[in-house]
Each structure stands twice: as C-alpha cells, then as structure tokens.
Coordinates of C-alpha atoms in Angstrom, one line a residue:
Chain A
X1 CA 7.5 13.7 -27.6
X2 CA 6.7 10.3 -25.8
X3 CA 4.7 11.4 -22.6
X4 CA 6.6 8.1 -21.5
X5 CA 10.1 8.5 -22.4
X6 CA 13.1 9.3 -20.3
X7 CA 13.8 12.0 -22.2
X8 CA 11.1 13.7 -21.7
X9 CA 11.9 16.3 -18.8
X10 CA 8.8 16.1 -17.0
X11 CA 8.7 11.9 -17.2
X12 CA 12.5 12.1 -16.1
X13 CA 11.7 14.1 -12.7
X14 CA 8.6 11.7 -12.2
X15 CA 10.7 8.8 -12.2
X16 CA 13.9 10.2 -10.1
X17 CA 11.4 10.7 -7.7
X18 CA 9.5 7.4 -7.8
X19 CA 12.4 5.6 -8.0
X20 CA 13.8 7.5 -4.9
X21 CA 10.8 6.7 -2.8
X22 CA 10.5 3.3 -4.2
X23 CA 14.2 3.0 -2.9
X24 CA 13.4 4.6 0.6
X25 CA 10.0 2.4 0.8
X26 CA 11.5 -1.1 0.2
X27 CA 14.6 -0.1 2.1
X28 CA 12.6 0.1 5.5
X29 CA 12.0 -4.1 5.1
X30 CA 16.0 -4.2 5.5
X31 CA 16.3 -1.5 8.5
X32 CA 13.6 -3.7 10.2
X33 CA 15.8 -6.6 9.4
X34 CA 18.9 -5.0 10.8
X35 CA 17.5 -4.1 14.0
X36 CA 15.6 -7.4 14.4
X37 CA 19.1 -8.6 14.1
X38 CA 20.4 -6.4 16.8
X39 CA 17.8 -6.7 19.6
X40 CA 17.3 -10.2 18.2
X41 CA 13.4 -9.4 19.3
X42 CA 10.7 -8.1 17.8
X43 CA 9.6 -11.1 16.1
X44 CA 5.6 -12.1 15.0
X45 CA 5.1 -15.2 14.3
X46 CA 5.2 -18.2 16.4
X47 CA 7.4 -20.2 14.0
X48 CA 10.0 -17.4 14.6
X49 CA 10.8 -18.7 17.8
X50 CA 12.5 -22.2 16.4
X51 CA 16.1 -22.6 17.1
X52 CA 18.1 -22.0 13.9
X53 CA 21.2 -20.6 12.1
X54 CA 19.5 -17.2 12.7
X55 CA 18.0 -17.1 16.1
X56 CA 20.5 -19.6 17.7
X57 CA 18.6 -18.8 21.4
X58 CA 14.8 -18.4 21.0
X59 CA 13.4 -17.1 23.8
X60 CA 9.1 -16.6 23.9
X61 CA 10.2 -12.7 24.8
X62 CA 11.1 -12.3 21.3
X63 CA 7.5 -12.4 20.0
X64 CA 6.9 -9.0 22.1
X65 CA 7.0 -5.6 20.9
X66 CA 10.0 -4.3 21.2
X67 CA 10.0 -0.1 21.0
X68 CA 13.5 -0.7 18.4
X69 CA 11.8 -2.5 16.2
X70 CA 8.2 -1.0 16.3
X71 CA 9.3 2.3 15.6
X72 CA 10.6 1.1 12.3
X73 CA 7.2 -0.4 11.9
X74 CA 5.9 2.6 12.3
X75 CA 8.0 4.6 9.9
X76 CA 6.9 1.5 7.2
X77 CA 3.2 2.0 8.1
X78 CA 3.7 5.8 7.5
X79 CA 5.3 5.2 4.1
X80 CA 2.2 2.7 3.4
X81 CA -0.1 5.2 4.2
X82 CA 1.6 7.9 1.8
X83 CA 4.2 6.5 -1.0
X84 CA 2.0 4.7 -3.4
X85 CA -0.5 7.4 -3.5
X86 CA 2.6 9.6 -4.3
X87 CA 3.4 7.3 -6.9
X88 CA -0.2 7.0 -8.5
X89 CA -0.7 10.7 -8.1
X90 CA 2.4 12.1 -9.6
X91 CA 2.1 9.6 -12.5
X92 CA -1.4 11.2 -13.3
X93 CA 0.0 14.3 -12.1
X94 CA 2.2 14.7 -15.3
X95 CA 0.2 13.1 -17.5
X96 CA -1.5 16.5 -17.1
X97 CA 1.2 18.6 -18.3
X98 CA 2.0 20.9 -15.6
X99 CA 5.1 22.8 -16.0
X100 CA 8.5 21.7 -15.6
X101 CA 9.2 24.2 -12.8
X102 CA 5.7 22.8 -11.0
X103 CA 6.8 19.4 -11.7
X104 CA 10.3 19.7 -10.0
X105 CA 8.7 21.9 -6.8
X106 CA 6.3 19.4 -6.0
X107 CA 7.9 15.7 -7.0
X108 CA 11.1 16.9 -5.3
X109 CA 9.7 18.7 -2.4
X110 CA 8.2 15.3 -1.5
X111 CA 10.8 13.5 -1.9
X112 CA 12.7 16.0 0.1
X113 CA 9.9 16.4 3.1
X114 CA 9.6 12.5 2.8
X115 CA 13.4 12.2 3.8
X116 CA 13.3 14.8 6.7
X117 CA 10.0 13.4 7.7
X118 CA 11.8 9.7 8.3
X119 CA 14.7 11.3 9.9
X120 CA 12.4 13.6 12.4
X121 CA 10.6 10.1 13.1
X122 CA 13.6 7.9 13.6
X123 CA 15.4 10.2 16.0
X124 CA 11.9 10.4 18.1
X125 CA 11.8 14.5 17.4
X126 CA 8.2 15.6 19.0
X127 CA 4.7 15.1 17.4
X128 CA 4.8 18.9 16.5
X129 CA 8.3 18.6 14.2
X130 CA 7.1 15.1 12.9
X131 CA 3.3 16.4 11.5
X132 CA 5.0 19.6 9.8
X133 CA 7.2 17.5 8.3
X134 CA 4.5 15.2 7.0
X135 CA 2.3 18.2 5.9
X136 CA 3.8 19.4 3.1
X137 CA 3.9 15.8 1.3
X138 CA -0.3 15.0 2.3
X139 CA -1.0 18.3 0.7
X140 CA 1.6 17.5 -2.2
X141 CA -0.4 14.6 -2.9
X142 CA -3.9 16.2 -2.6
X143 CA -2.9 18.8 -5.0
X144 CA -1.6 16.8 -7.5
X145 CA -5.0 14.4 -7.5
X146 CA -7.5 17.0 -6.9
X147 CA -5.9 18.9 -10.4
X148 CA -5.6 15.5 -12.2
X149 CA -9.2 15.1 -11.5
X150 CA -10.0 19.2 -12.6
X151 CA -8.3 18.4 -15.9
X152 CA -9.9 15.2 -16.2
X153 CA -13.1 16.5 -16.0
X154 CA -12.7 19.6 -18.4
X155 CA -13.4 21.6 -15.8
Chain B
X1 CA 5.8 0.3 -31.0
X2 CA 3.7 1.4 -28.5
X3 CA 5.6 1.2 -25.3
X4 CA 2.2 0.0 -23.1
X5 CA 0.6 -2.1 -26.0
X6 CA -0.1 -5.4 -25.2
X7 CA 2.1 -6.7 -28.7
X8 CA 5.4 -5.2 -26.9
X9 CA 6.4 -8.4 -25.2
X10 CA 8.2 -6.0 -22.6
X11 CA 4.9 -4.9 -21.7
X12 CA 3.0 -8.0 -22.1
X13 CA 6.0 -9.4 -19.8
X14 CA 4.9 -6.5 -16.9
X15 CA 1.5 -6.8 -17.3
X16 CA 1.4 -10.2 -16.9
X17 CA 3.2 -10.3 -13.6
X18 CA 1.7 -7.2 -12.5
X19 CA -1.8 -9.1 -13.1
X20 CA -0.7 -12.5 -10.9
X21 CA 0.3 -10.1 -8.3
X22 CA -2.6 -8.0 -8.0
X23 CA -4.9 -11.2 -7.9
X24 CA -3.0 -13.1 -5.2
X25 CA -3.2 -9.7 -3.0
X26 CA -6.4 -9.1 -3.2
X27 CA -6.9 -12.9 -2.4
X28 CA -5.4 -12.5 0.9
X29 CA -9.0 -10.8 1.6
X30 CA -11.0 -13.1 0.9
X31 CA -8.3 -15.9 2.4
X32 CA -8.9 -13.5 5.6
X33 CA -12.4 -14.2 5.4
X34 CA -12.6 -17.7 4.9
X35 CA -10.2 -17.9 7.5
X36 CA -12.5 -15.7 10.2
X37 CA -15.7 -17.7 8.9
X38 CA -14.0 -21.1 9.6
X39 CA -12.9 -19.9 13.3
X40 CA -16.1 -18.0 13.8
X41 CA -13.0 -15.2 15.2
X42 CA -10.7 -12.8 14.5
X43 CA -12.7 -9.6 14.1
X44 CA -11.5 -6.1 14.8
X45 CA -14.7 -3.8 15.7
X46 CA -17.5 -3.7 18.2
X47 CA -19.9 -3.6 15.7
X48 CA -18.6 -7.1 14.7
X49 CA -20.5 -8.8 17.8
X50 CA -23.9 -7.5 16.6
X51 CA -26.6 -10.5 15.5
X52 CA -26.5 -11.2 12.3
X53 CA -27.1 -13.7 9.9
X54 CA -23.7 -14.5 9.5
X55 CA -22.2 -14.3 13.2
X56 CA -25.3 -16.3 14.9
X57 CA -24.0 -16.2 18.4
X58 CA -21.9 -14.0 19.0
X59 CA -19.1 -13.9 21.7
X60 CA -17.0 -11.3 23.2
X61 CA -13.6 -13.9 22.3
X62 CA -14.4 -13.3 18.5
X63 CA -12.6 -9.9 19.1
X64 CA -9.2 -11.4 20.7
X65 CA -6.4 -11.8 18.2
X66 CA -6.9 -15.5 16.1
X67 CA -3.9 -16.8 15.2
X68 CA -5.2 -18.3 12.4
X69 CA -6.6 -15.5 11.0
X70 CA -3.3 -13.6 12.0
X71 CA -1.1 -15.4 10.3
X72 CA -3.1 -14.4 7.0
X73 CA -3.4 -10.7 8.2
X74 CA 0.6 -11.0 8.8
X75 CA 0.7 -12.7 5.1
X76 CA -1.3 -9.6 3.9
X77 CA 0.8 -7.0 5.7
X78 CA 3.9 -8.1 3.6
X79 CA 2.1 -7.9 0.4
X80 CA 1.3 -4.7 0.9
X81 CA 4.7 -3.5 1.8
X82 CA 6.5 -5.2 -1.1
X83 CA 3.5 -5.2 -4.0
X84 CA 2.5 -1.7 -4.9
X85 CA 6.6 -0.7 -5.2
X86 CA 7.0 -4.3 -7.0
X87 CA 3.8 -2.6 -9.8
X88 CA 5.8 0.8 -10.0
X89 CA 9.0 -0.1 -10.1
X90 CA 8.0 -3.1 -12.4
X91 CA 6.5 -0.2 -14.5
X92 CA 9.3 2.1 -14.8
X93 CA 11.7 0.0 -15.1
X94 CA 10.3 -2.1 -19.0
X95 CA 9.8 1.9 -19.9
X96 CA 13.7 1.9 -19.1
X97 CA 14.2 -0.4 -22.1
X98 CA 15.5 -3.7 -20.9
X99 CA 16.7 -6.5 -22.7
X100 CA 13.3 -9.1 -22.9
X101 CA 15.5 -11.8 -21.5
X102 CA 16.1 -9.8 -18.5
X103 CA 12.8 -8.7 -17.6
X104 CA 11.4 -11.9 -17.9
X105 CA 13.9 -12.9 -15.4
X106 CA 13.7 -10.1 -12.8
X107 CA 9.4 -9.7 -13.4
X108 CA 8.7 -13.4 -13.8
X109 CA 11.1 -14.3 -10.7
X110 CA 9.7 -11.8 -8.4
X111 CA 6.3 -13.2 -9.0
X112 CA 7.8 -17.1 -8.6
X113 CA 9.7 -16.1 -5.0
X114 CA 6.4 -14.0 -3.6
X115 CA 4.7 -17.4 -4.2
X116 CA 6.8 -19.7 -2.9
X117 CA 7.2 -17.2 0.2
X118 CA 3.4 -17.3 1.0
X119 CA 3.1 -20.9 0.9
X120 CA 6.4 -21.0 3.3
X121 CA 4.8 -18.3 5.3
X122 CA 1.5 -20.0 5.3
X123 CA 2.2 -23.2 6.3
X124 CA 4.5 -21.9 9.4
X125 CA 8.1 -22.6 8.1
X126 CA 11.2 -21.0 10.2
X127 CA 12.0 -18.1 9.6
X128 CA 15.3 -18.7 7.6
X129 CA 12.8 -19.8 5.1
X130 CA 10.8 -17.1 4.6
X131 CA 13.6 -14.6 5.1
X132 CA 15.6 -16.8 2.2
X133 CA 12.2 -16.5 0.1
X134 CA 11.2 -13.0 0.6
X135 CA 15.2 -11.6 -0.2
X136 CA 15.0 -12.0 -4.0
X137 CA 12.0 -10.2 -4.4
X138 CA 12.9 -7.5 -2.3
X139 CA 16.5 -7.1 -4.5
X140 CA 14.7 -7.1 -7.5
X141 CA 12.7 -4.3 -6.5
X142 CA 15.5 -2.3 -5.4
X143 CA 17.2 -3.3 -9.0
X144 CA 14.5 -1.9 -10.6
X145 CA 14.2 1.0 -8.6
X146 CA 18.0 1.8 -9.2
X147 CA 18.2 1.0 -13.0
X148 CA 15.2 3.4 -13.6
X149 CA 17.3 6.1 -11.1
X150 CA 19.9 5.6 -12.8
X151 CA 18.8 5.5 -16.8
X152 CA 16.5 8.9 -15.7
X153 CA 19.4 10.6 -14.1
X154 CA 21.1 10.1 -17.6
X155 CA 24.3 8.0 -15.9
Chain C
X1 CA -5.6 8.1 -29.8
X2 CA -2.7 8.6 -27.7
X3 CA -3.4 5.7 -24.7
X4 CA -2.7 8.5 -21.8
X5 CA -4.6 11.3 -23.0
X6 CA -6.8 13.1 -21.0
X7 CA -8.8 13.8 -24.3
X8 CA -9.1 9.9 -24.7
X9 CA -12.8 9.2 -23.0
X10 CA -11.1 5.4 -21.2
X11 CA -8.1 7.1 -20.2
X12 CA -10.5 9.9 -18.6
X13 CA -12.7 7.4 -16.7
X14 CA -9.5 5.6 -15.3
X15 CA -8.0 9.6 -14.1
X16 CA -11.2 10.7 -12.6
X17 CA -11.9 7.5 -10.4
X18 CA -8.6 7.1 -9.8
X19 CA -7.7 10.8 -8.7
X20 CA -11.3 10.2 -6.3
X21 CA -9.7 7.0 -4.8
X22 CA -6.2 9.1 -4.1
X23 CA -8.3 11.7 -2.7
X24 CA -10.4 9.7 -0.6
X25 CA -7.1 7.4 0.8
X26 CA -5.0 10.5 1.3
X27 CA -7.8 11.9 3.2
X28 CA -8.3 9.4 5.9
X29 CA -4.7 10.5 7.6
X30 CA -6.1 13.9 8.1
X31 CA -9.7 12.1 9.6
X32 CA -6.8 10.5 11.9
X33 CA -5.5 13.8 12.7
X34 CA -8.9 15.3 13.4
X35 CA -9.7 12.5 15.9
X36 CA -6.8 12.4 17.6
X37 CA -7.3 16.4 18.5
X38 CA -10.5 15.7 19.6
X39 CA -10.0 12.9 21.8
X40 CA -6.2 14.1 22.5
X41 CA -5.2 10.4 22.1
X42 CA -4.8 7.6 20.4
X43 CA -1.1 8.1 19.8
X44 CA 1.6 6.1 19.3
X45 CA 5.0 7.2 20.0
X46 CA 6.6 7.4 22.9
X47 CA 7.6 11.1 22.1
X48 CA 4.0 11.8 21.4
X49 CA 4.0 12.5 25.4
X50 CA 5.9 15.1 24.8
X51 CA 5.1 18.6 25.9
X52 CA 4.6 20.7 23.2
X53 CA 2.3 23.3 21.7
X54 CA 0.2 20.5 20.2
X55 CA -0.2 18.7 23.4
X56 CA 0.0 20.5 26.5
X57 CA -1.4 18.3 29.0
X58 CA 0.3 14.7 28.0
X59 CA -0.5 11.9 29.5
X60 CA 0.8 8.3 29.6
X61 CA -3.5 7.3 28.7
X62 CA -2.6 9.2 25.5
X63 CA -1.0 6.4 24.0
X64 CA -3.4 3.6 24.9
X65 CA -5.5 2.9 21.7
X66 CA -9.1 5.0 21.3
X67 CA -12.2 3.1 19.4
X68 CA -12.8 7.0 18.0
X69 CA -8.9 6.7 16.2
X70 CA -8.5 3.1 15.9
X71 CA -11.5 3.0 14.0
X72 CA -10.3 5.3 11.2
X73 CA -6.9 3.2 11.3
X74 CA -9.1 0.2 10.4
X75 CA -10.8 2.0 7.5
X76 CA -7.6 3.6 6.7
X77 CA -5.5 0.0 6.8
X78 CA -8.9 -1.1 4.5
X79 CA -7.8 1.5 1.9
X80 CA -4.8 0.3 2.0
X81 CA -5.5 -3.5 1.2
X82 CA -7.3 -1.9 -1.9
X83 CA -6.7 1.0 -3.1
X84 CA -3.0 0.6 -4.6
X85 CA -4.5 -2.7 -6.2
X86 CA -7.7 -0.4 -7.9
X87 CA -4.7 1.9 -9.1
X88 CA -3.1 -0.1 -10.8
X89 CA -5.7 -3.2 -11.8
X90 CA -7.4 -0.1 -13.7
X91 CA -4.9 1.1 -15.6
X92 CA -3.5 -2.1 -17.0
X93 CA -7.3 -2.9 -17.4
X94 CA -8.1 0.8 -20.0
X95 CA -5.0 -0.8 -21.7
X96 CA -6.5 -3.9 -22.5
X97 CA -9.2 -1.5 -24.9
X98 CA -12.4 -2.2 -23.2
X99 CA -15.5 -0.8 -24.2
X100 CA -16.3 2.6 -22.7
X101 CA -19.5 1.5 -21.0
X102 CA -17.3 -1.5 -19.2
X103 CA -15.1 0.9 -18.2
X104 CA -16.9 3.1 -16.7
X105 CA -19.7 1.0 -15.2
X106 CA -16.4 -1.0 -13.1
X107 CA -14.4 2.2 -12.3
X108 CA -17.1 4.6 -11.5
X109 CA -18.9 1.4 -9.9
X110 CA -16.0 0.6 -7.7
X111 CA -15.8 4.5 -6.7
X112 CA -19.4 4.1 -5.6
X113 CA -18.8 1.4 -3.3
X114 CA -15.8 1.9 -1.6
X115 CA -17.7 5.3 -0.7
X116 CA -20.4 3.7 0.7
X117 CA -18.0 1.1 2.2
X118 CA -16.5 4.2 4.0
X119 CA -20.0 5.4 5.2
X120 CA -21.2 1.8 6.7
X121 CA -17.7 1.6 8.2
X122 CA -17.4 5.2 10.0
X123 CA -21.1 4.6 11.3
X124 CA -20.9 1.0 12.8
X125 CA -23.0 -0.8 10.6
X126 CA -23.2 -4.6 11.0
X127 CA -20.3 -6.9 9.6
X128 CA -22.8 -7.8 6.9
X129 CA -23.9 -4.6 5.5
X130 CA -19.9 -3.5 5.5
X131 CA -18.9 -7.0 4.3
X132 CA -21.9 -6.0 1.3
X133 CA -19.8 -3.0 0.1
X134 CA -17.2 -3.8 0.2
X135 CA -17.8 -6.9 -1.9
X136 CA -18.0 -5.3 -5.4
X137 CA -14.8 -2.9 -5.5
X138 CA -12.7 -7.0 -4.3
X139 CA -14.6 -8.5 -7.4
X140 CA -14.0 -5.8 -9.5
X141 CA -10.2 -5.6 -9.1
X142 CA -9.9 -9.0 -9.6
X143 CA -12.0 -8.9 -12.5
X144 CA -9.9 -6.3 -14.0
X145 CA -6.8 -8.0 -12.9
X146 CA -7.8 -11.6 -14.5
X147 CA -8.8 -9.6 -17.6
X148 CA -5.7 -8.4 -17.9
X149 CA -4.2 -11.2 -17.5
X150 CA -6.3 -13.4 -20.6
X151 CA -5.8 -10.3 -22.9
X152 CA -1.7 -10.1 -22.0
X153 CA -1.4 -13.8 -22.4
X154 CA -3.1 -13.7 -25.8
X155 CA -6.1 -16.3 -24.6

C-alpha cells in the first residue's frame, strides 16, 4: 500500500497526531493574543504603543514583561523547542515500518504527555511535575530518530 | 501519479510555497547580520567583544539590546512559530487530496500574507496591521491542520 | 524506486543526516537540564522557586539568567532558526532527483558543520570562527531551497 495514504494505518496515526500538535502549536499564537487582550500589556515592539482601534490607551508600561503573557511565551518556546522535531521524527519514524501497536504507543503518548505537559505549565504546577511531564515526549523523540538512523544505516 | 512527484501540480503547488518560505526564513539570518554589521551592535555573547577582524573596536554597548537588530530577531521569532507547522501542515494536507484550485489558494495565500506581514512588521506599521496580516496565515494553518485531522480520522 | 525507501541510497542520505540533526536539536534541552543542575539556576518560572525534591534550597538568584544556561539557550534558539528549515529544505531537495554525490556532499556537509558550529559555540570561540561554521549549513539550505524551487517551477 501507499506508505503515504490515509489509509494506510500507520500514516493515519502519524497524521492524527501531527495534525493534533500542529493544532495545539499554532493555537498558542491565539492564547497569546487573548491574554494580550486581557492585560492589554505584554506588548514588543515600539509601534505597539500607537493609539488605535485595538489599544485605544497606550501606555509605555505595555512594552514590559508582563508574567500573563510571558508564561504563554514560554509554553510557545517549549513547543518550538519540541513539536517540529516531533513532526520530522515521527514522519521518518514510520517511514521505517514499526508496528502499528509501536506506532500508536509512542505518536499518541506524545501527543498525550504534550497536552498534560501544557496544562502542568499553564497552571504553574512545580518544576518537578513540569520535567516528568516533558520526559516522556524528549525521549519519544530520541527513540524515534536514533531507530530511523539504525535502519537507515543497515545496522 | 506519484503523490510527491514534481508533475502532480498538487505537489508542485506545496513545494513551491514550501521553497519561498524556507528561503525567506532563512533570510532573516543573514537580514540579522547585515543588520548587526551596519550598527556595529546587537550581539548576544561575551565572546562577541573579542578583537577581531570584523568587530575592530569593540565596546561593551554592542551587547545591549539594538532595536534595529531586534526588530529583525522579533521578525525571525514569528517565522519560526508559524513556518515549520505552515511546511507540515502544508504537507499533509495536498496528501489529503484537495481540489488544485483550493490549494493554490490556501498554499499560495499563506505565502502572499507572510510577505506582506514582514514588510508591515519591518517597516514598523501599528499593530492592527500586522495582527490583520499575520491572521490569514495563521487560519490557514489551522484549516490545514483540521482537514488532515479530520480526512485521517475517517469523518 | 519507491521515493521513501530506506533501500533507496538519496532517500538514505536525507534519513541519516536528518535523524543526526533531530538527535543533535533534541539533545540540547537535556544540555539545558544538565546545566541548570549544576549551576542550580538559570530558571525561569516563577514556580521554579518552588521547594521541591529537585530544588531544595530555592532562591529568588535562581531565576536571574546564568552565562553557563543562557549559553546553551543561544545555541539551542540557533538550532532552532535552522534545523526545521534543513528538515524540510532536504527532503523537498532528494525529491527533486539529484545526483547521489550532490546529495550527500550537502547533507552530510551540512551535518558536518552545524557540529562544528556547536563545538565553536559551546567553547567561546570568536564571532568569526562561529560566524565561519555556521556559514555553509545557511548556504546550503537555501541552496536546496532555491533548487527546489527552479525544478518545481519547471525552469
């Protein structure tokens, strides 16, 4: 069958996955919107601070940090750091025809430790409960390129 | 035909965008660059003050944030949280089977709106602007995300 | 040939430096890690001054930035600017059917670099030796990119 086809089982749970973190990714743009909104700070750049429809009072305070907003930031810079290597790696990962049951484990149990990961971070849970639930996916993603790179090589 | 042969217009239509995009990120390095070499500024490590042949005299200040060279970093930053989901979900979703018409649309406009938001970005415009400029790309990426969601979970 | 097969030799070159490039990225968040034990700071949340089993002495200092951490960020946030762009530039680029000796002279090339990139970075080597290294893997993507590009637009 078409490596590439959607009804290929394994392709399918590549791309309910990558579509899933794809969605969660470019979704944290529009919570950093909303919030912006809300505190109506956290802005960057010094054109932000004309008056218009959208900021109807500037004030110079909104160009510093402002913990609402960064924290979002941060959640986007952790997704940066992780996603597209998720997205590369399970791509190759199932071009190297694991089985299904593999497949599902490790493409859902990202997703899954992704999602728990965000909501750890977003309720400010400690540094302990936010790296455990950021393990899993690292290792996910190490796995999944270190055997790409096994079968690549004929080892 | 080949799904990822460049005769499928559908994939001719992807790779093409996917190209532009790839080139005008990686631009924003070497924009960065020019930008740091005109302002003899805007570097991030120690090391950076060293003598060298091209940092003459250098100067504790060239470590301080440059807002010329900011504003490209900031221009940077978006790229990279909006362009590698734009080249997955851009991938998945022509291997979802779209009508050409449509692709052209969603891939083609994507890579016209990213445009005209760096030159609003660029040359300072208000927010509004940008925030006008940088919402169609963003939908399309989460259009993309939820077709191929959707065509993989077989609704 | 199937295009994707990890018995085809381009496909091969494109999996092996690609898995090295998700190994290498994925890696520096565990570097992070490492240094942030060591120096027991560098953090960034506010609930990173938590009390816990990982940090039992917290302190406000903890979340002021450290060279030793920040310093991986920066290589880190260099990967990112890059990496995802070598992902996917080299894919479309073994689907654009160049020769085998091309291929693997840019991929394996690019590997090379970025590796030494990492080394001059972690060590503090002058702006010019770093700016050097890293050089080649930005021409290379945008080589691979543009190439792309000509071949999908039928030039």
């Amino acid at each position: 069958m078409d490596k590439l086809s959607l009804q290929n089982p394994l392709f399918v749970t590549y791309a309910i996955a990558a579509a899933i973190m794809i969605l969660k990714a470019a979704s944290m743009s529009w919570l950093t919107v909303v919030r912006m909104m809300q505190v109506k700070a956290g802005f960057r750049s010094p054109e932000d601070l004309k008056k218009t429809p959208l900021n109807r009072d500037p004030d110079p305070k909104q160009l510093e940090p402002n913990e609402a907003v960064e924290r979002i930031r941060r959640i986007h810079m952790n997704d940066l750091e992780n996603i597209p290597f998720f997205l590369a790696a399970g791509f190759l990962f199932v071009l190297t025809d694991p089985s299904l049951l593999l497949a599902r484990v490790l493409l859902y149990g990202y997703v899954g430790t992704r999602l728990l990961h965000f909501l750890a971070y977003l309720t400010g849970r400690t540094h302990d409960t936010r790296a455990t639930l950021w393990t899993p996916g690292s290792l996910i993603i190490l796995y999944m390129a270190g055997r790409t790179l096994y079968v690549a090589l004929g080892l």
